[in-house]
Coordinates of C-alpha atoms in Angstrom, one line a residue:
X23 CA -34.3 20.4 24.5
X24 CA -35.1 17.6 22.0
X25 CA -34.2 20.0 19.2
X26 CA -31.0 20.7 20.8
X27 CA -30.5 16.7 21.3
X28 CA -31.1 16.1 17.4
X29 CA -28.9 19.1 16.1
X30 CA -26.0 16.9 18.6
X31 CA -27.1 14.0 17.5
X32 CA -27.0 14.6 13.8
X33 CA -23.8 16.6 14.2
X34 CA -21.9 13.7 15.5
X35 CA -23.5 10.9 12.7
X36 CA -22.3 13.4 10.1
X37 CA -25.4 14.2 8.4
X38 CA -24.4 17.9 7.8
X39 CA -21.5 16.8 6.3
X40 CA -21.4 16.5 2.8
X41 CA -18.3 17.4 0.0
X42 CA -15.8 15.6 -1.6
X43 CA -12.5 13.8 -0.4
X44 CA -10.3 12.4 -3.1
X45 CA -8.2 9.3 -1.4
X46 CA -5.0 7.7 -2.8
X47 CA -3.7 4.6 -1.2
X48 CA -1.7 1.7 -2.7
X49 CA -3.6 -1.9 -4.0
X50 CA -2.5 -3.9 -1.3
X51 CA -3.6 -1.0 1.4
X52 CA -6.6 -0.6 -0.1
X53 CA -8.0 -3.8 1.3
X54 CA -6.0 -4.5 4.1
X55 CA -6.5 -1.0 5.7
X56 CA -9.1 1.4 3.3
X57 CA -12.3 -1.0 3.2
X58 CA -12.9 -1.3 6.5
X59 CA -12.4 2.0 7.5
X60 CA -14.4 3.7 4.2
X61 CA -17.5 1.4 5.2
X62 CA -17.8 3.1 8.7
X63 CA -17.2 6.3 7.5
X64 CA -19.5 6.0 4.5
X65 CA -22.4 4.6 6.8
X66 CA -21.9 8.1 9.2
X67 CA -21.2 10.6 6.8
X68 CA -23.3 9.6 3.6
X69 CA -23.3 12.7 1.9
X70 CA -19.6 13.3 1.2
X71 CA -19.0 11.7 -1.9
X72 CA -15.2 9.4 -1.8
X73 CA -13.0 9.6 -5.0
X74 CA -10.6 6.5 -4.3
X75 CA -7.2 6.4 -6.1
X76 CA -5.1 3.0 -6.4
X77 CA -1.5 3.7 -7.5
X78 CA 1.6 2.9 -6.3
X79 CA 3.4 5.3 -2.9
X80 CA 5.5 6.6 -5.5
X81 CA 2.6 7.7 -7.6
X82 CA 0.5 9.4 -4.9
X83 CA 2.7 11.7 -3.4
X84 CA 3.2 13.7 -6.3
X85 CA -0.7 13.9 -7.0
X86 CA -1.3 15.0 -3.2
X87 CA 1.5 17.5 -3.8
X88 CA 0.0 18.7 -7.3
X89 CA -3.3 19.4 -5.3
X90 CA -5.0 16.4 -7.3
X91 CA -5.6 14.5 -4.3
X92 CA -6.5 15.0 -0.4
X93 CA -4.7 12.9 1.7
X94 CA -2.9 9.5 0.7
X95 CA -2.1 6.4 2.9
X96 CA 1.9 5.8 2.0
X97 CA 4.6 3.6 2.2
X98 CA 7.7 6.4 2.8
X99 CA 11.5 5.9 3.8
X100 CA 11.8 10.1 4.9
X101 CA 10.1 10.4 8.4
X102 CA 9.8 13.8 8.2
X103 CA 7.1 13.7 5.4
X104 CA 3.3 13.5 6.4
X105 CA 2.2 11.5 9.8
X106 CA 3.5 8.3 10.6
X107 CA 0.4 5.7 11.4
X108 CA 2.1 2.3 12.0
X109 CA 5.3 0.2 10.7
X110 CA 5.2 -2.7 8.7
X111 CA 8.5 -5.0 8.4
X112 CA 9.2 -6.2 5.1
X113 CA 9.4 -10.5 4.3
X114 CA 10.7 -12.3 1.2
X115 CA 7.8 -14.1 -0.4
X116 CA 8.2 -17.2 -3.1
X117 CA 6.7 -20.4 -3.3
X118 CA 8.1 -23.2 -0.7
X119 CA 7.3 -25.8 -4.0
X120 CA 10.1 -24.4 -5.8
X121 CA 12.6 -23.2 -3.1
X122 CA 13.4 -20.2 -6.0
X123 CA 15.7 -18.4 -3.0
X124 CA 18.1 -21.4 -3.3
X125 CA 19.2 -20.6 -6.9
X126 CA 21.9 -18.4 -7.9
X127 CA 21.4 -15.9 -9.5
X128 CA 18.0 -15.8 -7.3
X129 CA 15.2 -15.0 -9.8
X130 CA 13.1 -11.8 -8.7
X131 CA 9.3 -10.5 -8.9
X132 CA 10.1 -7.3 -8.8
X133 CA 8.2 -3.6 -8.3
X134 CA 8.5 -1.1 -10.4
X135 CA 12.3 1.1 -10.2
X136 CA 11.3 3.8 -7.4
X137 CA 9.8 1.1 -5.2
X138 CA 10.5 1.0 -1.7
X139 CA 10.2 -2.9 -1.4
X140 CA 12.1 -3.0 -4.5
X141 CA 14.8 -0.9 -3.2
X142 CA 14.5 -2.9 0.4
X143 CA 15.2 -6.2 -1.8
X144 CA 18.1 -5.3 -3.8
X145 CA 19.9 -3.6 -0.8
X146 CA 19.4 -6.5 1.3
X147 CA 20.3 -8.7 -1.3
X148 CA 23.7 -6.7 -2.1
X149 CA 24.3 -6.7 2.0
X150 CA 24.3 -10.4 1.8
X151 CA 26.3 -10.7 -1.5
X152 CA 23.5 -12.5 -3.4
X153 CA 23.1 -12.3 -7.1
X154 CA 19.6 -11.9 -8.8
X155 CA 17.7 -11.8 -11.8
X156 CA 14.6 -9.5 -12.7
X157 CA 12.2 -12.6 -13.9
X158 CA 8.8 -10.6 -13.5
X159 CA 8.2 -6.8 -13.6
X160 CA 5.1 -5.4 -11.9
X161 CA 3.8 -2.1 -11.1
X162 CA 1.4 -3.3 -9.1
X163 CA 0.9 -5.4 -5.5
X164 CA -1.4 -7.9 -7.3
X165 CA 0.3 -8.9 -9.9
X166 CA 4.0 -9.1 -7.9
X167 CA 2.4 -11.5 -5.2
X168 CA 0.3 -13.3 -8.4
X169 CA 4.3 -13.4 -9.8
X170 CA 6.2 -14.5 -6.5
X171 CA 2.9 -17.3 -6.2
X172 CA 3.8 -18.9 -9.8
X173 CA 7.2 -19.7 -10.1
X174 CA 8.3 -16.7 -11.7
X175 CA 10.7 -15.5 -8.5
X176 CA 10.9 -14.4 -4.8
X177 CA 9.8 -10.9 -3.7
X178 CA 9.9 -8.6 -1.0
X179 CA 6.8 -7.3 0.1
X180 CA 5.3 -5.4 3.1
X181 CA 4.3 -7.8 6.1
X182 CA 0.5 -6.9 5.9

């Protein structure tokens, strides 16, 4: 009985499990979403070894595609492509100092061209008939926000 209790026991704590699981999720989901989850996981199933990609959506979901990676946390406009876990709404971002969103042209921190916040802000931007300017290119969340944070323009990011 006490053997049976330990093989149950061990089952459920993941001890038997061990492998490899190569993850690709974007900067900004990395630490909002990722840690949290990877530190309970790695405490119950400490012999599967985590590979952990940081690259933009539009990065990732060829490199799940081409085999190169497991699974990948997305941002995605097409419902019909992997599982939908939650919605996040999209908010402009710039620094209240400045008031960069009154100028016209507005200057924008900007993603890189496949983007979905980048194609959120121009299309909301042309809806409203306001001009822009690319002032600050990124390809990553870090360095957009650090952007949007300095002057450089107003961005549209996920609401995290």
């Amino acid at each position: 009985m006490l053997d049976l209790h330990a093989e149950i026991k061990t089952s459920f704590q993941g001890e038997g499990l061990t492998g490899r699981i190569r993850l690709g999720v974007p900067d900004d989901y990395a630490a909002k979403y990722l840690t949290p989850a990877l530190k309970r996981f790695a405490s119950h199933f400490t012999a599967v070894e985590i590979e952990l990609v940081c690259e933009q959506s539009t990065s990732l979901l060829p490199r799940v595609e081409q085999g190169e990676l497991d699974l990948a946390l997305v941002s995605r406009e097409r419902p019909n492509q992997g599982t939908f876990l939650f919605y996040e709404p999209m908010v402009w971002v710039g620094s209240s100092q400045f008031e960069l969103w009154r100028r016209d042209p507005m200057p924008h921190a900007i993603y890189e061209p496949t983007s979905l916040a980048r194609r959120s802000a121009i299309n909301t931007l042309g809806l409203q008939g306001r001009r822009y300017k690319v002032v600050y290119l990124s390809l990553k969340f870090g360095g957009t926000d650090r952007g949007s944070r300095e002057r450089a323009g107003c961005g549209r990011l996920h609401a995290l």
